[in-house]
CSV table of C-alpha atoms and ligand atoms in Angstrom, one decimal:
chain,number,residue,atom,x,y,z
A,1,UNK,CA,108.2,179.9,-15.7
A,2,UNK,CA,110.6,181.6,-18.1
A,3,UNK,CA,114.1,181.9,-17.8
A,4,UNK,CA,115.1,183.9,-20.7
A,5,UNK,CA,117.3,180.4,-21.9
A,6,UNK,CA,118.0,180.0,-25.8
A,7,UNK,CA,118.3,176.8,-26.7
A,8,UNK,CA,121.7,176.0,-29.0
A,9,UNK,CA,121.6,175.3,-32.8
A,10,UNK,CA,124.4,172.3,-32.1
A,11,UNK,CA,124.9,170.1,-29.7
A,12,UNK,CA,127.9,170.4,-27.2
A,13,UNK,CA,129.1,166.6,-26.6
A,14,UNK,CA,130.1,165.4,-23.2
A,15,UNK,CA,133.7,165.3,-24.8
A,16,UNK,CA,135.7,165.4,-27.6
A,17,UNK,CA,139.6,164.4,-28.5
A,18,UNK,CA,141.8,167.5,-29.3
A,19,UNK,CA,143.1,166.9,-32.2
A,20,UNK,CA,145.9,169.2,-34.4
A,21,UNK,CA,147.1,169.1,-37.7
A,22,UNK,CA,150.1,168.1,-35.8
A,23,UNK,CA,148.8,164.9,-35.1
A,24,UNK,CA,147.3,164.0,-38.4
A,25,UNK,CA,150.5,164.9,-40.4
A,26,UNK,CA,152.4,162.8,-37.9
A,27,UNK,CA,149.5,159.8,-38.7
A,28,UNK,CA,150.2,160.6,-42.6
A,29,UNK,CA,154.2,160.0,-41.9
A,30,UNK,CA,153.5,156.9,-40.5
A,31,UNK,CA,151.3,155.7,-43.1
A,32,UNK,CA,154.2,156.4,-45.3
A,33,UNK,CA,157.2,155.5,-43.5
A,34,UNK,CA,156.4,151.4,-44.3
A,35,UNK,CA,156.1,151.0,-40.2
A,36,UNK,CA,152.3,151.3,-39.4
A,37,UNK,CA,152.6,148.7,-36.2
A,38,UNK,CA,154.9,148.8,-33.5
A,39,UNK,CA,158.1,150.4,-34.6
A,40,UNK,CA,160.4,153.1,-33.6
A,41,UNK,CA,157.5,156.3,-32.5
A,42,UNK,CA,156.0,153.7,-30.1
A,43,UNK,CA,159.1,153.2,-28.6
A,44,UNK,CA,160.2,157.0,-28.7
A,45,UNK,CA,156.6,157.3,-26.9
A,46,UNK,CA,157.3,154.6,-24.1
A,47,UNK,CA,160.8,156.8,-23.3
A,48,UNK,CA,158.8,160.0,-23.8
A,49,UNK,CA,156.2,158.8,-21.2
A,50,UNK,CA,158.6,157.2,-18.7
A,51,UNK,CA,160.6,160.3,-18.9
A,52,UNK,CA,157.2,162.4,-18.5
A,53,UNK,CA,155.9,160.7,-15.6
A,54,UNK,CA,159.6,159.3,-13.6
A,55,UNK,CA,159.2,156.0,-13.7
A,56,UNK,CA,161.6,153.7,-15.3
A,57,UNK,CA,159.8,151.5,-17.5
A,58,UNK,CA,156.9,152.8,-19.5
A,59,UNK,CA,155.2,149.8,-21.4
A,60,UNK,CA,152.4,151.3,-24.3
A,61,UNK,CA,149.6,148.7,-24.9
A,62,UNK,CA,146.1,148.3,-26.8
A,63,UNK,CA,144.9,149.6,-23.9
A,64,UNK,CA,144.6,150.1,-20.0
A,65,UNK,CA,141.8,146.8,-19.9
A,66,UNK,CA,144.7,145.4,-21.5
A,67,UNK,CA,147.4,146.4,-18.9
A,68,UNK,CA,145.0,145.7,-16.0
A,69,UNK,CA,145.0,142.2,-17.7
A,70,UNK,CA,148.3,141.2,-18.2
A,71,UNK,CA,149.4,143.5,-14.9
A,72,UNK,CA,147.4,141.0,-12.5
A,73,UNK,CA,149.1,137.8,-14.2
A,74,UNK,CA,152.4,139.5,-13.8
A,75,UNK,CA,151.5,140.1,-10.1
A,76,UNK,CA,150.9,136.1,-9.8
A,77,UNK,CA,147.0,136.6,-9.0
A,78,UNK,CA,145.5,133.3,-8.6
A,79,UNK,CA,142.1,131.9,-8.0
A,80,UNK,CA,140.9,132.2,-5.2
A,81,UNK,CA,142.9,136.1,-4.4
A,82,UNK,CA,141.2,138.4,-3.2
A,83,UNK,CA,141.8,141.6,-4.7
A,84,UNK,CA,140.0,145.3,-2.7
A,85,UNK,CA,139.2,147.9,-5.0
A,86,UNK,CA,136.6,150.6,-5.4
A,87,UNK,CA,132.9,150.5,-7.1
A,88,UNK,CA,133.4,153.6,-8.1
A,89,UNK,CA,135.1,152.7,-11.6
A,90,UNK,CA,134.9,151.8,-14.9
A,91,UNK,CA,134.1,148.0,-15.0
A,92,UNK,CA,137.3,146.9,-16.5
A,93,UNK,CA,139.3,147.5,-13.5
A,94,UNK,CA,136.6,144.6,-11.7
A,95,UNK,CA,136.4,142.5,-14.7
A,96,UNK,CA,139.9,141.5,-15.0
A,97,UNK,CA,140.1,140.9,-11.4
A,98,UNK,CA,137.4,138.3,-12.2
A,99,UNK,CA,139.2,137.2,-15.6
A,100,UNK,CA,142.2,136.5,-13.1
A,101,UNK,CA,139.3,134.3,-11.1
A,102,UNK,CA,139.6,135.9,-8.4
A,103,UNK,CA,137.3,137.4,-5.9
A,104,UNK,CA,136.9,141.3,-6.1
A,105,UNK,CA,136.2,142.8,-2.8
A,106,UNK,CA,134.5,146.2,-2.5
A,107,UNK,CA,135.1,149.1,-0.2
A,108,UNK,CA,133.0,152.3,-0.3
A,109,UNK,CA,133.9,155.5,-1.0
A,110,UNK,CA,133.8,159.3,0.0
A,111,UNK,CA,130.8,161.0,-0.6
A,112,UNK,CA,132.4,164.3,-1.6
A,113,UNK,CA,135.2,163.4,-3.6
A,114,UNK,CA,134.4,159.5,-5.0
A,115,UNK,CA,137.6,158.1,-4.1
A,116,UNK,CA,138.1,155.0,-2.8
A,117,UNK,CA,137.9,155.7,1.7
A,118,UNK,CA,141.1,154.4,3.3
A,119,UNK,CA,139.6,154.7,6.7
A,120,UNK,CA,137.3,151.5,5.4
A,121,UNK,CA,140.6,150.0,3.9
A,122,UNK,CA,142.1,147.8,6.7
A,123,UNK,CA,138.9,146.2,7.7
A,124,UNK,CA,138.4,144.4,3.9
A,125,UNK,CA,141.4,142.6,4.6
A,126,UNK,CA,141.8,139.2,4.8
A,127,UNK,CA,143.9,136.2,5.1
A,128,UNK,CA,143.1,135.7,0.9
A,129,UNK,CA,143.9,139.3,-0.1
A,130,UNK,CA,146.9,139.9,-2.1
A,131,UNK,CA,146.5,143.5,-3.0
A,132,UNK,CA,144.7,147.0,-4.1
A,133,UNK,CA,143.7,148.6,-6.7
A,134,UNK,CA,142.8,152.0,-5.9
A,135,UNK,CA,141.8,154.4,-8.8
A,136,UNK,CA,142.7,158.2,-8.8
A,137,UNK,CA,139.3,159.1,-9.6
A,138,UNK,CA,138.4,162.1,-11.6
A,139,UNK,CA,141.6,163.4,-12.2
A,140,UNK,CA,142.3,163.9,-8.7
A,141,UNK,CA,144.5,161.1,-6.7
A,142,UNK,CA,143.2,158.4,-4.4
A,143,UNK,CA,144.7,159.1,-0.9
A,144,UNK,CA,147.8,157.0,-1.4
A,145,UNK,CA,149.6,157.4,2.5
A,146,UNK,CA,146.7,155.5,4.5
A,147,UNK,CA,146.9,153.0,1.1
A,148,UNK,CA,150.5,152.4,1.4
A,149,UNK,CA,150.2,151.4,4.7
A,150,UNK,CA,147.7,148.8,5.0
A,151,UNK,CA,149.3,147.4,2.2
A,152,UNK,CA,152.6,147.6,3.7
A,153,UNK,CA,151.5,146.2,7.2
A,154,UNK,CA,149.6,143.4,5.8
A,155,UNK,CA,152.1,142.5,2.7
A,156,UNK,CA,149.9,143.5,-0.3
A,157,UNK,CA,150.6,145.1,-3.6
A,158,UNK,CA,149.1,148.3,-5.0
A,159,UNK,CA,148.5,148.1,-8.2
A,160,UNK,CA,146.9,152.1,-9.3
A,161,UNK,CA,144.5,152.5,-12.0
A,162,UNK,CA,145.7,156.0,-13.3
A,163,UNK,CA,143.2,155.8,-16.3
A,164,UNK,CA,142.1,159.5,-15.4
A,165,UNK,CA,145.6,160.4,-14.1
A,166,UNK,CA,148.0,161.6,-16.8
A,167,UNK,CA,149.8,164.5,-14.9
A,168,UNK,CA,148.2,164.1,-11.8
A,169,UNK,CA,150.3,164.2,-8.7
A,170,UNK,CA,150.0,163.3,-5.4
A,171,UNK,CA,152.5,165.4,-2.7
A,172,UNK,CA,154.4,166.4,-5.5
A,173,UNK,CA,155.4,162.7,-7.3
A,174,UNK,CA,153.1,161.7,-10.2
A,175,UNK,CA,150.9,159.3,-9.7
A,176,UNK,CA,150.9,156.1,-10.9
A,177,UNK,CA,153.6,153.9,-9.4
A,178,UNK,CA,153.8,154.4,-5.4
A,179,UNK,CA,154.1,150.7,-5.1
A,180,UNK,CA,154.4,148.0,-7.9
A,181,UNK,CA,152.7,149.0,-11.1
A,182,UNK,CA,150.1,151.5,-12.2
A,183,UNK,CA,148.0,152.0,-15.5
A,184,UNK,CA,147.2,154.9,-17.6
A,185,UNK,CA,144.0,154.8,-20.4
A,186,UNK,CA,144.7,156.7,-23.8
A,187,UNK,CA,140.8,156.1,-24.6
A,188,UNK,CA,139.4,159.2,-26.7
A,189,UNK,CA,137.8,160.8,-24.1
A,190,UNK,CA,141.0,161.0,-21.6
A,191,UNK,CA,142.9,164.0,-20.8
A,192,UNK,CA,145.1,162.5,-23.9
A,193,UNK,CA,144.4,159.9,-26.7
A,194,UNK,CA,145.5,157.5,-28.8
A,195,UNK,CA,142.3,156.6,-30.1
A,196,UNK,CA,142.7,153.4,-28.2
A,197,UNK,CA,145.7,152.8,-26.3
A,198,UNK,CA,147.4,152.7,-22.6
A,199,UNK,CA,150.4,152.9,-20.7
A,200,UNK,CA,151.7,150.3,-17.6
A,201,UNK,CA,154.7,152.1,-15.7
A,202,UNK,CA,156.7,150.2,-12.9
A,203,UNK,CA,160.0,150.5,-11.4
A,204,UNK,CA,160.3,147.0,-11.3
A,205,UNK,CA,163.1,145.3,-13.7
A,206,UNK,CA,161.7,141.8,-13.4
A,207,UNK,CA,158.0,142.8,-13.6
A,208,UNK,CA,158.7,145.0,-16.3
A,209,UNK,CA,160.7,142.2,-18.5
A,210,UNK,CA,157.5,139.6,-17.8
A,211,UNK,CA,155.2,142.4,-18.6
A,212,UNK,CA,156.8,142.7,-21.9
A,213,UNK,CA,156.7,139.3,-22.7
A,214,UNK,CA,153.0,139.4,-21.5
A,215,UNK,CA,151.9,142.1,-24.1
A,216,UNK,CA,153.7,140.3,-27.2
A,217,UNK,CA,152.7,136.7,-27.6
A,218,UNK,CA,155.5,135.9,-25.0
A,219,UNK,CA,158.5,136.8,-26.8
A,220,UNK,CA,161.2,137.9,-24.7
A,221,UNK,CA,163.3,140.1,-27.0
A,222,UNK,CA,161.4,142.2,-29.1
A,223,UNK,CA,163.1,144.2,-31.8
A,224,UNK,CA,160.7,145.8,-34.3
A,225,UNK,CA,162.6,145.9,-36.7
A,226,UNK,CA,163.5,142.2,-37.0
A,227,UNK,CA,162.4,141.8,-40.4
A,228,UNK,CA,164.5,145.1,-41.7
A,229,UNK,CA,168.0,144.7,-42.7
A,230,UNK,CA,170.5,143.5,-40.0
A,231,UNK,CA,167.8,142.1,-38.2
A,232,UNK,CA,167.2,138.6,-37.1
A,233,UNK,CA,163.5,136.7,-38.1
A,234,UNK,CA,164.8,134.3,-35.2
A,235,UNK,CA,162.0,134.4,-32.2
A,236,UNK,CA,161.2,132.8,-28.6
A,237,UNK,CA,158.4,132.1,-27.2
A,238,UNK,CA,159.0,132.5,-23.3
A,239,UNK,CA,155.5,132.4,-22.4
A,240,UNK,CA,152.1,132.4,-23.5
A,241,UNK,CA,151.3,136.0,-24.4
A,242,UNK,CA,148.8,137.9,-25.4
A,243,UNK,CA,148.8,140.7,-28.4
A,244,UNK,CA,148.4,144.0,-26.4
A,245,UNK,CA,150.9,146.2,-28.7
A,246,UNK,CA,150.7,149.9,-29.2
A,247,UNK,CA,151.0,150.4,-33.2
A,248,UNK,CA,153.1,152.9,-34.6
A,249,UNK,CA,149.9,154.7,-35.8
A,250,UNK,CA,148.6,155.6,-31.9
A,251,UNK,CA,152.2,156.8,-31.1
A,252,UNK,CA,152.3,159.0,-33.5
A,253,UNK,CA,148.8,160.5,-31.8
A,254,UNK,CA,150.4,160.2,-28.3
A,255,UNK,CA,153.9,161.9,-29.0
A,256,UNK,CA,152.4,165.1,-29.9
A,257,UNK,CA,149.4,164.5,-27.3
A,258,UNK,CA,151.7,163.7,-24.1
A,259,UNK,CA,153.9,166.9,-25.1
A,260,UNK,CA,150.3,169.0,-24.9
A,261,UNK,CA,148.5,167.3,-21.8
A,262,UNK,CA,149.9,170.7,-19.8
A,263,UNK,CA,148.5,172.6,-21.8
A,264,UNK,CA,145.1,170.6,-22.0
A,265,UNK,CA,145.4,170.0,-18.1
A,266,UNK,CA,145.7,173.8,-17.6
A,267,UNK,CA,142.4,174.6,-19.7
A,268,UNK,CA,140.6,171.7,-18.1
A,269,UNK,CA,141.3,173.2,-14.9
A,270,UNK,CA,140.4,176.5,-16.0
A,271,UNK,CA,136.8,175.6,-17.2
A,272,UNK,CA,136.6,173.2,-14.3
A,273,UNK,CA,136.8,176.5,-12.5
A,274,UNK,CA,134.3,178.5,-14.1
A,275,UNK,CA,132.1,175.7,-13.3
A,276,UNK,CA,133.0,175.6,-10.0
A,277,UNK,CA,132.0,179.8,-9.7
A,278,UNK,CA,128.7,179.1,-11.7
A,279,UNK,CA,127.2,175.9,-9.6
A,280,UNK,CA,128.0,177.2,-6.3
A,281,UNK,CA,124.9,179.5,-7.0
A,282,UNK,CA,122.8,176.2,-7.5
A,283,UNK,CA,122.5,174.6,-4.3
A,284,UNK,CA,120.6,171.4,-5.9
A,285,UNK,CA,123.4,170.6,-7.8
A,286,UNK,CA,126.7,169.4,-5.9
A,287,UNK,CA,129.9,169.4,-7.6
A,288,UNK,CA,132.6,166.9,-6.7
A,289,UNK,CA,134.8,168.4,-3.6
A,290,UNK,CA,138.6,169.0,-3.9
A,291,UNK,CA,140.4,166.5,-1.7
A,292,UNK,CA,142.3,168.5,1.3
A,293,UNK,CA,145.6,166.4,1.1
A,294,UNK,CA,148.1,168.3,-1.4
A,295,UNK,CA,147.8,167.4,-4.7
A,296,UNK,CA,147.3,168.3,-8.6
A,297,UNK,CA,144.2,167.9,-10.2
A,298,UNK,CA,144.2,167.5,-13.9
A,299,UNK,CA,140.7,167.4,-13.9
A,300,UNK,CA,139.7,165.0,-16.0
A,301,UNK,CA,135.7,164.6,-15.9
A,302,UNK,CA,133.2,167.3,-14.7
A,303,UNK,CA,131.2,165.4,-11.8
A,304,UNK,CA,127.8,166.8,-10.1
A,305,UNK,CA,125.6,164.8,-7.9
A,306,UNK,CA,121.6,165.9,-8.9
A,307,UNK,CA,120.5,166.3,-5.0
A,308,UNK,CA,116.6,165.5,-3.9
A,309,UNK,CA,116.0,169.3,-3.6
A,310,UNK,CA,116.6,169.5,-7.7
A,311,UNK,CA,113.0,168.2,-8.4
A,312,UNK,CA,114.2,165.8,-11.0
A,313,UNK,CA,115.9,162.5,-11.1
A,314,UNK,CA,119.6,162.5,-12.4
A,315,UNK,CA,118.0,160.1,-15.9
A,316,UNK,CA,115.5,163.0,-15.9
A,317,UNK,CA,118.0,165.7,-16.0
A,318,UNK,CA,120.1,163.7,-18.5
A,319,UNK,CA,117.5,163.4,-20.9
A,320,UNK,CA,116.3,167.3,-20.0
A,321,UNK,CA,120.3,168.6,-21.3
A,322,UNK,CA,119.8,166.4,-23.9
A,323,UNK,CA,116.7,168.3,-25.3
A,324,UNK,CA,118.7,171.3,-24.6
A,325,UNK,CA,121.9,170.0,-26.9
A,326,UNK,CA,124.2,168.7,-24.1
A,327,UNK,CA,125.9,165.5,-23.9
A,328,UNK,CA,126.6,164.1,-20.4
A,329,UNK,CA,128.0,160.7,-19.4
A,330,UNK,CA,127.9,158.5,-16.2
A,331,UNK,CA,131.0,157.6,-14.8
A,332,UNK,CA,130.5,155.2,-13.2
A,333,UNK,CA,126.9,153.2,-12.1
A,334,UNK,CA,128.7,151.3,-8.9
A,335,UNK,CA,130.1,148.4,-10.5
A,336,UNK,CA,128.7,145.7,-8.1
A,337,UNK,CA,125.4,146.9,-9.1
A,338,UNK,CA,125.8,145.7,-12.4
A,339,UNK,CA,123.3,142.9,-13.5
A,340,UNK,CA,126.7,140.4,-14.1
A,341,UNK,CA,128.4,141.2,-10.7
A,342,UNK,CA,124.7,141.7,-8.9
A,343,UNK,CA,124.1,138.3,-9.8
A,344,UNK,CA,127.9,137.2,-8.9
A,345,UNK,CA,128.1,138.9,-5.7
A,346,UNK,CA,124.6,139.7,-4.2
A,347,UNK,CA,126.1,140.1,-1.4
A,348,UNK,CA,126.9,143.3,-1.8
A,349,UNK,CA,123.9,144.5,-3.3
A,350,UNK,CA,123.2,147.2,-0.3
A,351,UNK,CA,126.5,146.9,1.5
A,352,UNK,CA,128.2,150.2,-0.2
A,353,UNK,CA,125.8,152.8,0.4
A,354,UNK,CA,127.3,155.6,-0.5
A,355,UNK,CA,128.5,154.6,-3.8
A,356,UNK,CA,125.1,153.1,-4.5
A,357,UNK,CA,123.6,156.5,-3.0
A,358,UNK,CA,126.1,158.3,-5.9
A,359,UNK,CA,125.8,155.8,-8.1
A,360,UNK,CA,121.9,156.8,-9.0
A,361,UNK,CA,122.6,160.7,-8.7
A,362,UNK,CA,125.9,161.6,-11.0
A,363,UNK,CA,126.7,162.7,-13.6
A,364,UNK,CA,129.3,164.2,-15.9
A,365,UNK,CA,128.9,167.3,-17.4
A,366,UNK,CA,130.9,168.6,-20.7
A,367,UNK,CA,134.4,168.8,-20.2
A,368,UNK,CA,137.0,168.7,-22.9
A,369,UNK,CA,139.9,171.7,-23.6
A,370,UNK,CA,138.4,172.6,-26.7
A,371,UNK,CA,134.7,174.1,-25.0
A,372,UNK,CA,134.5,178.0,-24.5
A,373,UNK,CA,133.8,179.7,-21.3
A,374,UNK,CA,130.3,180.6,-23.2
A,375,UNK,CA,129.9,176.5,-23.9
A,376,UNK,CA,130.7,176.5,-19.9
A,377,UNK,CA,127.9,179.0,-19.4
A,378,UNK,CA,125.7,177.8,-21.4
A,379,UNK,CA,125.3,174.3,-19.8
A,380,UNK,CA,124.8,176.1,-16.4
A,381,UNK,CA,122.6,178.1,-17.8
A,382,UNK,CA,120.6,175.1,-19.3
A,383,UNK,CA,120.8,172.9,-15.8
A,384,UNK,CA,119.1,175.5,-14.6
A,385,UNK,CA,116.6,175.6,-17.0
A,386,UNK,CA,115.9,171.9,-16.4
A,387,UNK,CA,115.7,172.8,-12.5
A,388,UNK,CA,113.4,175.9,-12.8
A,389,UNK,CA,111.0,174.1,-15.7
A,390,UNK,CA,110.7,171.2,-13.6
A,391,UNK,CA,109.5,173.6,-10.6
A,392,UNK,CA,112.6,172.1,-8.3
A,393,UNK,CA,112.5,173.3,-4.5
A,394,UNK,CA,114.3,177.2,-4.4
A,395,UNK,CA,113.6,177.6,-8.1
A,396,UNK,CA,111.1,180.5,-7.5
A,397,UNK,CA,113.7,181.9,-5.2
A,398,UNK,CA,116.2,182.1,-8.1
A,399,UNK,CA,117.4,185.0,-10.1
B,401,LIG,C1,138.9,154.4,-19.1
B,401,LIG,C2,139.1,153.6,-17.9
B,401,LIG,C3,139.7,152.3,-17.9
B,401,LIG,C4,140.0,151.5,-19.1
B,401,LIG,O1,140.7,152.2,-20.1
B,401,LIG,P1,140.8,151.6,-21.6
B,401,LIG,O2,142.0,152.3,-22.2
B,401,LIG,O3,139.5,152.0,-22.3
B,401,LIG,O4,140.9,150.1,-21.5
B,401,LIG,C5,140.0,151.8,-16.7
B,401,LIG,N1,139.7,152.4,-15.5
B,401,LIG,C6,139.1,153.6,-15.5
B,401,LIG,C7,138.8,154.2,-14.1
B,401,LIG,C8,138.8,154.2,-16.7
B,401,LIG,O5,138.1,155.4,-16.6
């Protein structure tokens, strides 16, 4: 059956970084300046971030793995802790938890909108949990009231994985720090990059003080310019840390980046709703639902679920935009269905259905500020291609 679809000379990735000759002059500078590591942008970049998001301490790292790392030693998580989050999330978030030796504990999540379901919440607790890790999934937040409050009735932390959250709020406060500590990503395809980097944000003096030591070999004073004149080479080791640092050369991406990620939020959201017009004439394809609770999405990733009536499996249709020049990417296959955790936990092999149920059928369609509302066409235009050629229920019945 024809279609009338053109196939593209280049290919359109799943994403790509915005970056501006603003950022590479500022990379140049660096290079120059004699500072490359951690210096005086990273630390304009921790008070431009803590100033961007309200909290009081903003602590730049490696990355978010990294911050999930040292965040759950700061917390005091021992073996034998259990810790509830979602298996709807990149793996880091459930690895560390298992670095930290202890026990992750899954709870399923909403069909329509991925996040984390607080209804299932208070029934995963038990005498061994100590907290929650709930992650605002997509761009949009988790629902953090119902959260709170099983955490607050049964004495646990909440510890957010904001990886997909810069400038997302939740009834009007940014996310990221409604209870102890919360953890932003920086990762090339985020909303903003650093190439590699992340952000921890508390409001928390003494957590913040051990978190610092945490990221920087355990050293409790930290002055980057000890070796420059006036400075002292003297150092102390307080504890034994790790070397999570945020070099000079990624805050000079994530100065200009974080003073954009409006800007790049508001096209996001403008292309996310183009998308939105397009695929509601393409009943085999369901988009991700809005939550109802108020909120602001910053839209980070693009998510359809390929339903039964498309007449092709979600690998198929993958492989199918591929052909056609478009990049997708899967975020996330359930993480206790992972061969390592699988074999871990078989337990709960079957006990999440409806992440397992998405886990199989999503996928994440091109999404980045930099696309045209023609690249946004286009892909919808070559889904249904994919449906039409692969003679999917209601194809025939299709303009
Ligand atoms: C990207 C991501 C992380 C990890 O971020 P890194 O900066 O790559 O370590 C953690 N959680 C979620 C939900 C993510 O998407």
């Amino acid at each position: 059956m024809r279609t009338g679809f053109a196939k593209r000379g280049d290919f359109l990735p799943f994403s790509r970084p915005t970056i501006r000759q603003l950022e590479i002059d500022e990379v140049v500078d660096t290079l120059r300046s004699g500072w490359i590591t951690t210096g005086p942008k990273a630390e304009r970049f921790e008070k431009d971030f803590a100033a961007y998001t309200g909290f009081p301490h903003a602590l730049a790292l490696s990355s978010a793995t990294a911050g999930q790392h040292i965040g759950l030693i700061a917390l005091g998580v021992k073996p034998g802790d259990e810790v509830i989050t979602t298996p709807m999330t990149w793996a880091s978030t459930v690895n560390m938890i298992e670095v930290a030796r202890a026990t992750p504990v899954f709870v399923d999540i909403h069909r329509a909108t991925l996040q984390i379901d607080e209804s299932r919440l208070e029934a995963a607790v038990t005498p061994r949990t100590v907290g929650i890790i709930p992650v605002h999934y997509a761009g949009a937040p988790a629902d953090m009231d119902p959260i709170l409050d099983v955490a607050r009735r049964h004495g646990l932390w909440v510890f957010e994985d904001a990886a997909h959250g810069v400038g997302c709020r939740y009834k009007g406060t940014h996310v990221g720090c409604y209870d102890r500590l919360g953890v932003f990503s920086f990762h090339p395809i985020k909303n903003m990059t650093t190439a590699e980097g992340g952000v921890l944000v508390t409001q928390d003096d003494e957590l913040a003080r051990t978190l610092r030591a945490l990221r920087f070999h355990g050293l409790e004073k930290q002055a980057w310019n000890r070796y420059a004149e006036g400075g002292s080479p003297q150092v102390e080791i307080v504890l034994p840390g790790f070397k999570y640092n945020f070099m000079d050369m990624q805050a000079a991406l994530g100065i200009h980046q974080l003073a954009s990620v409006g800007e790049f939020n508001a096209r996001r959201r403008e292309l996310s709703s183009l998308y939105d017009k397009l695929l509601a004439e393409v009943p085999e394809i369901e988009p991700l639902a809005i939550p109802r609770y108020d909120h602001f999405h910053t839209r980070h990733l693009y998510v359809i679920k390929v339903l039964e009536s498309a007449g092709v499996t979600r690998d198929r249709l993958i492989a199918e935009l591929k052909v056609r020049n478009v990049g997708t990417g899967i975020h996330f296959r359930a993480v206790h269905t992972q061969p390592y955790y699988a074999a871990r936990y078989p337990h709960w092999v079957g006990a999440l259905p409806v992440a397992e149920w998405v886990s199989e059928r999503l996928c994440s369609i091109p999404l980045f500020p930099l696309m045209s509302e023609d690249d946004v066409r286009y892909v919808v235009a070559a889904i249904k291609d994919v449906l039409v050629s692969a003679g999917g229920a209601g194809a025939p019945a299709r303009k």
